[in-house]
XYZ file of C-alpha atoms in Angstrom:
641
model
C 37.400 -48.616 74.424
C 37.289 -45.689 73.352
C 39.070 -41.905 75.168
C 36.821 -38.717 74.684
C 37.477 -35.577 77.057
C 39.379 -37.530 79.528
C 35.992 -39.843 80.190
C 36.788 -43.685 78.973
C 33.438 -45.300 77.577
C 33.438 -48.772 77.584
C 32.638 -50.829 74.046
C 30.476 -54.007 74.303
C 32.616 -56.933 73.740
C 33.239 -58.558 70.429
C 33.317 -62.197 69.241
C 34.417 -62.994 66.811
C 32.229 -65.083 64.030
C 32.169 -65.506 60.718
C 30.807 -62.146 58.879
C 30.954 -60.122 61.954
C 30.035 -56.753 60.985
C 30.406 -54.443 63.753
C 29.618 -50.466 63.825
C 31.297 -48.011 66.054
C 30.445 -44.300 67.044
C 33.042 -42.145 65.373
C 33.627 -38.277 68.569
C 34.397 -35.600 66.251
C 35.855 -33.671 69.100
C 38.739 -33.552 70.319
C 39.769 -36.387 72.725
C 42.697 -37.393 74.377
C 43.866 -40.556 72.826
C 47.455 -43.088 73.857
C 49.443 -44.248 70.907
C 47.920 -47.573 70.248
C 44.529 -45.902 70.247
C 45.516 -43.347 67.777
C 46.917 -45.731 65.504
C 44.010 -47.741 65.515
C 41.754 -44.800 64.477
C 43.903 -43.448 61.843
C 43.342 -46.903 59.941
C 39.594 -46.610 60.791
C 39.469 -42.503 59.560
C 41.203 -43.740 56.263
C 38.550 -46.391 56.075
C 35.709 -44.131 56.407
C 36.901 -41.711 54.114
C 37.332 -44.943 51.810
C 33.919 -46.081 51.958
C 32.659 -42.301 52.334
C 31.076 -42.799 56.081
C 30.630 -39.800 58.627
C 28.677 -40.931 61.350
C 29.730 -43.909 61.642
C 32.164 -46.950 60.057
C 32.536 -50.829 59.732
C 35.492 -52.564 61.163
C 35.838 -55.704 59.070
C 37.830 -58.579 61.492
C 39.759 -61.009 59.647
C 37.442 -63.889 59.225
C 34.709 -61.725 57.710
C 32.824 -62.701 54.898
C 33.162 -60.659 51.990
C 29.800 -61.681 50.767
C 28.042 -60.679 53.956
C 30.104 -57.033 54.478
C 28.955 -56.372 51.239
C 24.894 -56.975 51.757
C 24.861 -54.899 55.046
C 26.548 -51.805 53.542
C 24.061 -52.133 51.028
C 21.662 -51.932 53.540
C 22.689 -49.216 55.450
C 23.298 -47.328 52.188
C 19.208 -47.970 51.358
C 18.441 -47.015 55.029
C 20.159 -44.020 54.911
C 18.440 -43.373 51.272
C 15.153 -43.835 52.924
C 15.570 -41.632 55.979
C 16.811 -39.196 53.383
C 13.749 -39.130 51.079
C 11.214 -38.827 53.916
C 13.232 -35.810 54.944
C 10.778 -32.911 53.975
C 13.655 -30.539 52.383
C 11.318 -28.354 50.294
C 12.461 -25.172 51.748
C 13.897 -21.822 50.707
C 17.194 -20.770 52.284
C 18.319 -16.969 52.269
C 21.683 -18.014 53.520
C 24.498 -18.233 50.252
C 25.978 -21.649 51.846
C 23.962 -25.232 51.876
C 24.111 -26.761 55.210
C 26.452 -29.255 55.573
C 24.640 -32.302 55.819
C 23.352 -31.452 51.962
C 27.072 -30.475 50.908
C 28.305 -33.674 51.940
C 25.112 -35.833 50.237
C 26.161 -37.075 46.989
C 24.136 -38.551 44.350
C 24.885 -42.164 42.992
C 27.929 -43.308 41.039
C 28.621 -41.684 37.865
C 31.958 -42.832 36.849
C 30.684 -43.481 33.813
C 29.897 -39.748 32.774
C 26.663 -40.279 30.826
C 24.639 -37.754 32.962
C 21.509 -36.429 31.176
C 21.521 -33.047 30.852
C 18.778 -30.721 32.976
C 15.739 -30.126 30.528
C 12.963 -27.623 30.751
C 9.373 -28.954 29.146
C 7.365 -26.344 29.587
C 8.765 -22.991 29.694
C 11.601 -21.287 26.975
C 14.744 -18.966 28.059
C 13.792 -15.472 28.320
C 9.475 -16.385 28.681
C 7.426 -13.740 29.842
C 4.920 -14.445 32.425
C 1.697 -12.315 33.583
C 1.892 -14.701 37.153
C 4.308 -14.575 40.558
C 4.821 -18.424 40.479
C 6.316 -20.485 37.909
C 5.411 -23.904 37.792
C 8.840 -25.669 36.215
C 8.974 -28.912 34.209
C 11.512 -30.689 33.240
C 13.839 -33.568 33.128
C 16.647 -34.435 34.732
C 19.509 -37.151 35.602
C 18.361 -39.731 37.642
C 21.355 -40.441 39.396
C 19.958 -37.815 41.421
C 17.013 -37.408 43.531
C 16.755 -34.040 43.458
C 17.038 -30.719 41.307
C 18.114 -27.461 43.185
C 16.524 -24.077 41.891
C 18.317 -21.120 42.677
C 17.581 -17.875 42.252
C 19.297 -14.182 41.726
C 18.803 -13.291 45.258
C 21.005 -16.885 46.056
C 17.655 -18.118 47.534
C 17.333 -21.775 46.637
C 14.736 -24.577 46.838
C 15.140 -28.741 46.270
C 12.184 -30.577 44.305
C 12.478 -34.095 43.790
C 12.922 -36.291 40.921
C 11.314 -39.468 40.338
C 11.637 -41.660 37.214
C 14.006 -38.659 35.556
C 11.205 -35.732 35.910
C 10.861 -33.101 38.210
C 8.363 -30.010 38.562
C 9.570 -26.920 41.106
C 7.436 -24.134 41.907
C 9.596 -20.937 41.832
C 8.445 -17.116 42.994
C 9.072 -14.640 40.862
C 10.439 -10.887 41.381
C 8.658 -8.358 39.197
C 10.975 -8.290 36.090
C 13.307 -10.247 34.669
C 14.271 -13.592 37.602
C 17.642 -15.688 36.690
C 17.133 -19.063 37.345
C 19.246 -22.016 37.718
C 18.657 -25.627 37.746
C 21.221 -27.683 39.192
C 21.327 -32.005 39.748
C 23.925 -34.426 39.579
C 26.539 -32.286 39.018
C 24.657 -30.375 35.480
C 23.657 -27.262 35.515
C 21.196 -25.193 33.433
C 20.234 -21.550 33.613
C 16.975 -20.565 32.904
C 15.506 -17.075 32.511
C 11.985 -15.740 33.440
C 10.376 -12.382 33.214
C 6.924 -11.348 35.452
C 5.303 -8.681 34.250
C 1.421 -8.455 34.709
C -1.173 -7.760 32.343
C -2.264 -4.239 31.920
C -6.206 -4.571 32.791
C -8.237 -3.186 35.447
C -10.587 -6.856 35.650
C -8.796 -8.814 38.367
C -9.928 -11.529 41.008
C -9.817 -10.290 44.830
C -9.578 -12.754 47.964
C -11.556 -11.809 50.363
C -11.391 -12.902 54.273
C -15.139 -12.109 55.488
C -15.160 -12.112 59.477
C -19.120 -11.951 60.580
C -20.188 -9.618 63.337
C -19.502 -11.348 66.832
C -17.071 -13.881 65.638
C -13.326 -13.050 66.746
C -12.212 -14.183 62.743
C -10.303 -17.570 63.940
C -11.034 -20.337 61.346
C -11.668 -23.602 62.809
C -8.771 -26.140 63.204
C -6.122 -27.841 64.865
C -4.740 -26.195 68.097
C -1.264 -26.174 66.507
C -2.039 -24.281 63.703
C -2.333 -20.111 63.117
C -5.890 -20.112 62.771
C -5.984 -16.358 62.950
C -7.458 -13.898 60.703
C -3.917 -12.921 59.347
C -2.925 -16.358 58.734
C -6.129 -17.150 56.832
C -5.738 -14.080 54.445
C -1.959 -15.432 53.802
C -3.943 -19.035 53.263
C -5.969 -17.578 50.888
C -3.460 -15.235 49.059
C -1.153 -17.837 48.290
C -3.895 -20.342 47.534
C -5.087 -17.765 44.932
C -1.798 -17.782 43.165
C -1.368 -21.129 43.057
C -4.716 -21.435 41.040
C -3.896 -18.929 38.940
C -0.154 -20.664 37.782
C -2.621 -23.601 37.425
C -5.138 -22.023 35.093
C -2.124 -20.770 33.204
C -0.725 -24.343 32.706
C -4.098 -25.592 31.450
C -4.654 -23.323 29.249
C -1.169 -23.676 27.515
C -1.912 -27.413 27.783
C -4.970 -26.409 25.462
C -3.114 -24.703 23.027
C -3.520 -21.233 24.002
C -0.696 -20.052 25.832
C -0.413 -19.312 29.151
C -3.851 -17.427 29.653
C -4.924 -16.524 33.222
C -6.534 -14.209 35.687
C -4.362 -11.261 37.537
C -4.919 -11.145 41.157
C -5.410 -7.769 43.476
C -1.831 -8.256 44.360
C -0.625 -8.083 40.577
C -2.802 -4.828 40.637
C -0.252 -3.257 43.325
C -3.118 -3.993 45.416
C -3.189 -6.306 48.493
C -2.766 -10.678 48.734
C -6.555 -10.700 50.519
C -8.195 -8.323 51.793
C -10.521 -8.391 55.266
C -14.079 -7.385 55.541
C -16.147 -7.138 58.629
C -20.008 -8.134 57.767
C -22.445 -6.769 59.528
C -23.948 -10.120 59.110
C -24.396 -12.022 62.864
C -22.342 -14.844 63.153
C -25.147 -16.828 64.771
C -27.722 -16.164 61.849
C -24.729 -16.804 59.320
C -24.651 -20.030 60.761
C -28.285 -20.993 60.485
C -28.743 -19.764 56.919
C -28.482 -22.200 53.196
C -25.551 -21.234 51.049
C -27.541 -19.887 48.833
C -29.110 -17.399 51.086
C -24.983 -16.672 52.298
C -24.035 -15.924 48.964
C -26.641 -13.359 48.252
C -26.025 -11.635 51.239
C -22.693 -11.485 51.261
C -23.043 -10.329 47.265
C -25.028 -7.690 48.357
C -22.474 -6.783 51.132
C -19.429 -6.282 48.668
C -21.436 -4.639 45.638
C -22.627 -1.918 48.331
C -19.659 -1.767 50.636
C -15.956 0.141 49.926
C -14.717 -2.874 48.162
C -17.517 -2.626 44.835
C -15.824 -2.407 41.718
C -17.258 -3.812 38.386
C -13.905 -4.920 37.704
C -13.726 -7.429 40.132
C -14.351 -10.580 41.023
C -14.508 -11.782 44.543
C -12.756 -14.948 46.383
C -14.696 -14.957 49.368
C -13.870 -17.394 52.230
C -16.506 -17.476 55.595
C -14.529 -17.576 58.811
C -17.416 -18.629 61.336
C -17.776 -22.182 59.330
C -18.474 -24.550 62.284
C -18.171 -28.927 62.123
C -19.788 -30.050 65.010
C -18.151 -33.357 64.902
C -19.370 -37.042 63.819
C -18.010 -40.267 65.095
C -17.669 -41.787 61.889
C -19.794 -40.052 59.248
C -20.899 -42.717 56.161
C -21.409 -39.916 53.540
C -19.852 -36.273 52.468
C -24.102 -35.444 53.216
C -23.795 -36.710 56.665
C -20.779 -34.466 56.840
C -22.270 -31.390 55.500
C -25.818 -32.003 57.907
C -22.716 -31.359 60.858
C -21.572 -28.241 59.237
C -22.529 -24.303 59.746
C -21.896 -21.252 58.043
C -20.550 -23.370 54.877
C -20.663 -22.689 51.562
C -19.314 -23.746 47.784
C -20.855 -21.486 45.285
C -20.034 -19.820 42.424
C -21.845 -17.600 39.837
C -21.849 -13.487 38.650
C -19.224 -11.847 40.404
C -18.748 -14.252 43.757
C -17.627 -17.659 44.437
C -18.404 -17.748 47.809
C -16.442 -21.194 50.312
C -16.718 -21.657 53.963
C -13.336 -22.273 55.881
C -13.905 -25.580 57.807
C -10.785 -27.005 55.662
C -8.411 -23.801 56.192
C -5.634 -25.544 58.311
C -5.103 -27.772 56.050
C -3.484 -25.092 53.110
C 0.006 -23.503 53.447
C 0.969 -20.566 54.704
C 4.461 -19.764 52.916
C 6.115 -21.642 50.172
C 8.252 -23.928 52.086
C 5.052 -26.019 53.138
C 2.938 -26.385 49.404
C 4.685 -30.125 48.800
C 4.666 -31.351 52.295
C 1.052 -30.165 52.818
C -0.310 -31.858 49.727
C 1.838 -35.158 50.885
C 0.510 -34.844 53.910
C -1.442 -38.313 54.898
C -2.130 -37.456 58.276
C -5.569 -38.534 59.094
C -8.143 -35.932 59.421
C -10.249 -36.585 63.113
C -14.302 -36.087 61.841
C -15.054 -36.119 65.811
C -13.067 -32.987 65.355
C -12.756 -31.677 62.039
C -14.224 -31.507 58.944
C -13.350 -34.023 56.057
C -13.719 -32.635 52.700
C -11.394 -35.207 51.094
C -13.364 -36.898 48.719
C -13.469 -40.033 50.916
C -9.220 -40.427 51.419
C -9.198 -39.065 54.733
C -6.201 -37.158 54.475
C -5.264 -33.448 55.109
C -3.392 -33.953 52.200
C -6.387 -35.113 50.293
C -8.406 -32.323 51.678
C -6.244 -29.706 50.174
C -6.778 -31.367 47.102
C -9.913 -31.323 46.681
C -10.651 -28.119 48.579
C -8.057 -26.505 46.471
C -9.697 -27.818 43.250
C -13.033 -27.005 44.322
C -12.127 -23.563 44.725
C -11.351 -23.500 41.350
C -14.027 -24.993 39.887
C -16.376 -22.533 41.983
C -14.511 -19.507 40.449
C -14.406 -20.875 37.100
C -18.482 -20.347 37.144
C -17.766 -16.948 38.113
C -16.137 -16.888 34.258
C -19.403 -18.190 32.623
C -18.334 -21.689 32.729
C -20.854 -24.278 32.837
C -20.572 -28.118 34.439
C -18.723 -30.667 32.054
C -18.537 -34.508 32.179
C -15.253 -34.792 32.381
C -12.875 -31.914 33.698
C -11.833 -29.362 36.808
C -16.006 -27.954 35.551
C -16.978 -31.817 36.329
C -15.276 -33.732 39.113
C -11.859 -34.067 37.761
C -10.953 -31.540 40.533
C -9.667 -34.043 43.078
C -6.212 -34.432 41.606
C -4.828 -30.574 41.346
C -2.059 -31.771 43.874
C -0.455 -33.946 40.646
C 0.185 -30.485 38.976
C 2.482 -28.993 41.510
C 3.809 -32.385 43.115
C 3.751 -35.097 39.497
C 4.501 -38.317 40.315
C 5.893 -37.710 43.713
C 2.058 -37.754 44.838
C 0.232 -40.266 42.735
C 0.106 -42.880 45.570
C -0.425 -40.226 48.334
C -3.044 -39.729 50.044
C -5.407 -42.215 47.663
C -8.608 -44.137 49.222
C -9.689 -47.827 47.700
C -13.275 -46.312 48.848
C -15.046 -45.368 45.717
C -15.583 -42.065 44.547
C -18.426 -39.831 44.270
C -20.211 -39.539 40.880
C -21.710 -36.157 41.592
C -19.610 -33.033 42.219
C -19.066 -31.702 45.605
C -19.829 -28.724 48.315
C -17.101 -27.310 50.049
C -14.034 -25.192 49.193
C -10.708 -23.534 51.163
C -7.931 -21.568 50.180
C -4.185 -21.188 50.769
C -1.650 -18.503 51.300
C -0.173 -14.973 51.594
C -0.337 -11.548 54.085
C -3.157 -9.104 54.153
C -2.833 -5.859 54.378
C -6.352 -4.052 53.955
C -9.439 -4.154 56.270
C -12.807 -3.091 55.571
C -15.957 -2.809 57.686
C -19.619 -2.789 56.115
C -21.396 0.358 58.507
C -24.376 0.903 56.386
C -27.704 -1.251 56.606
C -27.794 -3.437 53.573
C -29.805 -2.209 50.694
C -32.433 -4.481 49.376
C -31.812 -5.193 46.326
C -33.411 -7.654 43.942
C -31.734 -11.589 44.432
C -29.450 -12.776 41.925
C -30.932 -14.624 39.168
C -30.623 -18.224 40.444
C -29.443 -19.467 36.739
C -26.592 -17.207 37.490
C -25.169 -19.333 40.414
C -24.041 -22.828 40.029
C -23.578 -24.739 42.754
C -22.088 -28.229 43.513
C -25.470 -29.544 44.611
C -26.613 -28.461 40.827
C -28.802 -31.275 39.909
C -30.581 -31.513 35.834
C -34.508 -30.861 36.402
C -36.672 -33.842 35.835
C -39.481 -31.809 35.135
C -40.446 -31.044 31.750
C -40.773 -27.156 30.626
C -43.340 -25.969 29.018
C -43.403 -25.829 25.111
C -42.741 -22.275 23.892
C -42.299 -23.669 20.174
C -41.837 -27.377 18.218
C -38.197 -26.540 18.378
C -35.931 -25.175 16.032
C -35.849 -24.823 12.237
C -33.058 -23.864 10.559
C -32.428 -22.345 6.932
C -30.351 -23.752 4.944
C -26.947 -23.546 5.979
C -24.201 -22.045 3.668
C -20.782 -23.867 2.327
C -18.999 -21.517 4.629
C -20.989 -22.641 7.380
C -20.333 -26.053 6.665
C -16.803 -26.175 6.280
C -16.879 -24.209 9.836
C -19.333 -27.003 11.080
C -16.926 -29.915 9.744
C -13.521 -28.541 10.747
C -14.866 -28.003 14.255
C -15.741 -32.055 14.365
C -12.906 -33.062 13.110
C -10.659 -30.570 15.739
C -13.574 -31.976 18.594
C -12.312 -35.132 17.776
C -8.341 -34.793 17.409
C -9.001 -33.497 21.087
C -10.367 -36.772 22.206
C -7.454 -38.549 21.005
C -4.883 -36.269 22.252
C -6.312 -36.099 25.934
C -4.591 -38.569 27.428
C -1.489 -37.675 25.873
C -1.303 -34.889 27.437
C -2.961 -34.489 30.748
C -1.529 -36.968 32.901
C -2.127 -35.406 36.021
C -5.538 -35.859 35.730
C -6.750 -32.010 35.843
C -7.560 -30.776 32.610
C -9.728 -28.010 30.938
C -12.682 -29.285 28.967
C -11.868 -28.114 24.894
C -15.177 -25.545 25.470
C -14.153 -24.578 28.918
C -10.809 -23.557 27.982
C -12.496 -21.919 24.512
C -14.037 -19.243 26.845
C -11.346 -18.727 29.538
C -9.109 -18.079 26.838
C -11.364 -14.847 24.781
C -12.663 -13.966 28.358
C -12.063 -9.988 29.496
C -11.164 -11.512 32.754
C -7.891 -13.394 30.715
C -6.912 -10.618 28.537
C -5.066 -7.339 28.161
C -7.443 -3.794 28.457
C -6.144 -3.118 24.800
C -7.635 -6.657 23.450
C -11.319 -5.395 24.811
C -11.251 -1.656 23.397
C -14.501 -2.036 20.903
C -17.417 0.184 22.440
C -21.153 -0.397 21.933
C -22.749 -0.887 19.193
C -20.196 -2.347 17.025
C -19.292 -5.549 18.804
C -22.958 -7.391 19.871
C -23.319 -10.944 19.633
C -26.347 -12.073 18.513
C -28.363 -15.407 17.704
C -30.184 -15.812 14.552
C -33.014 -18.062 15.486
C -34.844 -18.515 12.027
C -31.141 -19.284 10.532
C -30.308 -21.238 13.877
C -26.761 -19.067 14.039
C -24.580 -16.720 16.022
C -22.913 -14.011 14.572
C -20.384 -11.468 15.598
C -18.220 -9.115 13.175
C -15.382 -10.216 15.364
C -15.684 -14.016 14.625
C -17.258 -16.768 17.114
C -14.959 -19.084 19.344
C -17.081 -21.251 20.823
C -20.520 -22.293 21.388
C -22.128 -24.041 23.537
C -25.842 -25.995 24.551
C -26.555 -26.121 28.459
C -28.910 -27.982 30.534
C -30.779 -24.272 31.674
C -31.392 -25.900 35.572
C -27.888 -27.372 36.587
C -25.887 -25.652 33.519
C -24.382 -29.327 32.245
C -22.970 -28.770 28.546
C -24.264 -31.353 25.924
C -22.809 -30.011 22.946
C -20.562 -27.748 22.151
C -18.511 -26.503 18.793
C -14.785 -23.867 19.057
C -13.093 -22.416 16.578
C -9.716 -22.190 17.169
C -7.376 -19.982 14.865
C -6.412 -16.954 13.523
C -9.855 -16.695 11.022
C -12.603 -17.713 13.062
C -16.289 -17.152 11.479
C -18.159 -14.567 11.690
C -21.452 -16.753 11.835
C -21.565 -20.490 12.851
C -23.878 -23.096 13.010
C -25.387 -24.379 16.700
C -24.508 -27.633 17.690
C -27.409 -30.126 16.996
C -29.433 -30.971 20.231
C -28.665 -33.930 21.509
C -30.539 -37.049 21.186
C -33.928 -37.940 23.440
C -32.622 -34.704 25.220
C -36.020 -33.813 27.299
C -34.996 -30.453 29.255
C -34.932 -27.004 28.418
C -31.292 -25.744 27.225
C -29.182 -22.487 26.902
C -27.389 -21.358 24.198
C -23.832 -19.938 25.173
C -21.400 -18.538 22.703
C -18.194 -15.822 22.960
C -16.911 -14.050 20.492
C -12.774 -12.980 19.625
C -13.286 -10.110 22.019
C -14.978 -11.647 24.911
C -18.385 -10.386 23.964
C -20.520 -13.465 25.437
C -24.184 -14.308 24.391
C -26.295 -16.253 26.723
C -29.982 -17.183 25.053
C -32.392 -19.865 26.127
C -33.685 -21.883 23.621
C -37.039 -22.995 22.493
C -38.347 -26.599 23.495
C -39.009 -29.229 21.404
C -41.704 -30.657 23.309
């Protein structure tokens, strides 16, 4: 038995057998105890400081079997190891002492002193970046199964490790941040400097509340679903795509390239409108119709700028529920006031999948881990068929981006975040910690997908729309590309038998060659080096990286008339005195690429040949090309037929 504040607790009995294991409760307060008791617990406190127990401790009775003691405390141990990793411990703490429970976990035996030393893969000592969160790669011991990032303000954060890597996403201070890594007893200090790009041309979130809707976003009861929490949804959404662009692009060999947000600006993490648009007729109108009224809406309202481009989420998006819907159509037929469209200056989502993004920084790992089922009776399912909110956020998150990428002249891809190699974002920020999460056997879609949400971070601006809407002329419709972008089957008619060109010169041909053989070295290198599935196609991440929208002001200073970019059509060339960086053929109706040529380097030329059409190819195509400068040329071409 056992004394504890003068109240005697009876033990179950004991018999004795042969590998009798038995656990007892350990008070840690104080407790009146006789002399034979407290004799009998010293030898039982030695042994659990032996063994390194807290909660609890094995009394081994004298016909044990050492065999048997030996397999159960292995078993506890891998119990306790369990409960430990399903423990969601992703969290900031302001506080300048670790809780206890983490002070007193240690990582497995070391005694032989071989640890391997903390590693960073991806960033240097003393990198500048133009982005608030740094995506951190590394290696690390793996006699631990986590890495702890601290900060200079003692803030700290755990990320896990699994098969020796690790990847932590850290915010960032304006100026210079000390860093350090810590895991298994190694330590590493790391130093990072955020400083934005000076440019005007930034991307702005945008939470647009419709005229008789109260600006809640549909969800779970037990979630925020207020305006302010879906402009922090959005906000830190935003940023998460833009340390994801960054990657990409530095994946693609050229550097860390990405938009600034309105926050980097000074300006605020998403700001509110009020439409004047009904919420009832918002919910009975196409996207497409949405996204031209809503265009119209910012390009007239306080908020026009011709240095922006808007993130624009819809908060009246309605799912009317489906008992078990067979197809993401099905699901769409139940949905209102949705969109996913991209093009010009918009990229325009609906905000049926909102609850399932974070709101802070403490949630991004847990929420894209998160294999709760989604309810379709209830809620939308935008999942790509896993049925997960963690496989919602995924693809939602992804499909933002893609939508937004079209707002950068980007065109669909086979392969790619343009094509529908969106799905797996979550394996940037989690790695291998999520490559079994939240992953259907049902088989994926072949065509790209509809709908779109965003993640996190506090408004601070509102805006209402007072004056009747001018009408203005519709957007071109080749400027919007949509998910439901399908190649026409019709034929166009012939403007010409197709295109001659003159006889190219060595120059050209070199140009023409090189850009084969680099097409090709990409090919082989792909799989090398994008593992987690979400990568930029080579011409995709050609024009991201010379866009205006991805550079410094000072890079884009040439004025009119000095820097067109022009097609030769006799000669079947582009030309630009500042040197072409990629070309590329489109489908005109859909905007697939087919072929595509970039010139990478410090020399690129100032004319270069277009890519050959491709074989039995029956539809009309535009040329695209971009110059050093960001100067882009979009031309349709003369059929063949």
């Amino acid at each position: 038995m056992r004394r504890c504040n003068d109240a005697i607790v009876r033990q179950p009995a004991v018999r004795r057998r042969l590998g009798a294991t038995v656990f007892l409760s350990v008070c840690t307060e104080p407790a009146e105890t006789d002399s034979s008791f407290s004799s009998c617990l010293s030898f039982f406190n030695a042994y659990i400081c032996y063994f390194g127990f807290h909660a609890s401790f094995t009394m081994v009775l004298a016909d044990t079997n050492l065999a048997n003691l030996l397999r159960d405390q292995h078993q506890q141990q891998q119990q306790l190891q369990q409960e430990e990793r399903y423990q969601r411990r992703y969290h900031y703490e302001s506080n300048s002492q670790f809780p206890l429970e983490r002070e007193n976990r240690q990582c497995k035996s070391t005694k032989n002193g071989n640890l391997e030393e903390i590693s960073v893969t991806n960033l240097t000592d003393g990198e500048s970046l133009c982005y608030s969160l740094a995506l951190i790669r590394g290696r690390a011991s793996t006699a631990c199964s986590y890495v702890i990032v601290r900060n200079q303000k003692n803030q700290s954060s755990e990320w896990p490790i699994v098969s020796g890597e690790f990847r932590a996403i850290v915010e960032l201070s304006r100026g210079p941040n000390k860093l350090e890594l810590e895991a298994a007893s190694e330590k590493k200090r790391l130093l990072l400097i955020y400083e934005p790009r000076t440019t005007r041309l930034r991307v702005t979130p945008v939470y647009v509340i419709c005229a008789g809707h109260d600006g809640c976003f549909q969800g779970p009861r037990r979630e925020d679903r207020s305006p302010e929490s879906a402009a922090t949804r959005i906000g830190l959404g935003a940023r998460l795509l833009q340390t994801l662009t960054a990657e990409k692009l530095r994946e693609a060999g050229y550097g860390r390239k990405t938009f600034q947000l309105e926050r980097d600006l000074d300006g605020a993490e998403c700001l509110v409108m009020h439409s004047m648009l009904d919420v009832d007729r918002a919910r009975a109108m196409n996207q497409r119709e949405l996204w031209e009224l809503i265009a119209r809406e910012l390009m007239t309202g306080p908020l026009a700028s011709k240095d922006r481009k808007y993130l624009a989420f819809l908060s009246c998006t309605r799912y009317r529920g489906a008992p078990n819907p067979r197809t993401h159509e099905d699901t769409l037929a139940r949905t209102q006031g949705h969109a996913a469209l991209g093009g010009g200056g918009l990229a325009l989502f609906g905000s049926a999948c909102l609850h399932t993004w974070p709101t802070c920084m403490d949630q991004v790992l847990p929420r894209f881990l998160d294999a709760t089922v989604i309810d379709t009776e209830q809620l939308m399912d935008d999942s790509n068929y896993r049925g997960t909110y963690g496989g919602c956020l995924a693809t939602t998150l992804g499909s933002v981006l893609h939508e937004l990428g079209h707002t950068f002249d980007l065109g669909h891809t086979r392969e790619g975040i343009m094509g529908r190699g969106f799905d797996y974002v979550d394996r940037v920020f989690v790695g291998a910690t999520g490559i079994d999460s939240n992953r259907n056997p049902v088989g994926l879609r072949g065509d790209p997908q509809h709908t779109t949400i965003a993640l996190s971070r506090p408004l601070s601006v509102t805006v209402t729309v007072q004056e009747p809407l001018s009408m203005l002329a519709s957007p071109r419709r080749n400027r919007l590309l949509s998910e439901t972008s399908r190649p026409s089957s019709t034929q166009s008619s012939s403007r010409s038998q197709g295109r001659l060109s003159a006889p190219a010169s060595p120059e050209l041909n070199r140009s023409f060659s090189k850009s084969l053989l680099q097409s090709a070295f990409e090919q082989n290198s792909k799989s090398d080096s994008q593992t987690d599935r979400t990568f930029w196609s080579p011409s995709c991440a050609a024009l991201l990286a010379y866009h205006r929208w991805f550079n410094s002001e000072m890079d884009n200073v040439y004025s009119k008339p000095f820097h067109d970019i022009d097609y030769d059509g006799k000669r079947n060339v582009v030309r630009s005195r500042f040197g072409i960086r990629v070309i590329e053929l489109r489908e005109t109706s859909g905007g697939m690429v087919v072929g595509s040529r970039q010139f990478p380097g410090s020399r690129p030329p100032l004319e270069a040949l277009v890519p050959p059409t491709p074989p039995h190819c029956l539809v009309a195509l535009t040329l695209v090309a971009e110059d050093s400068t960001g100067n882009i040329l979009k031309h349709p071409l003369p059929t063949a037929f």
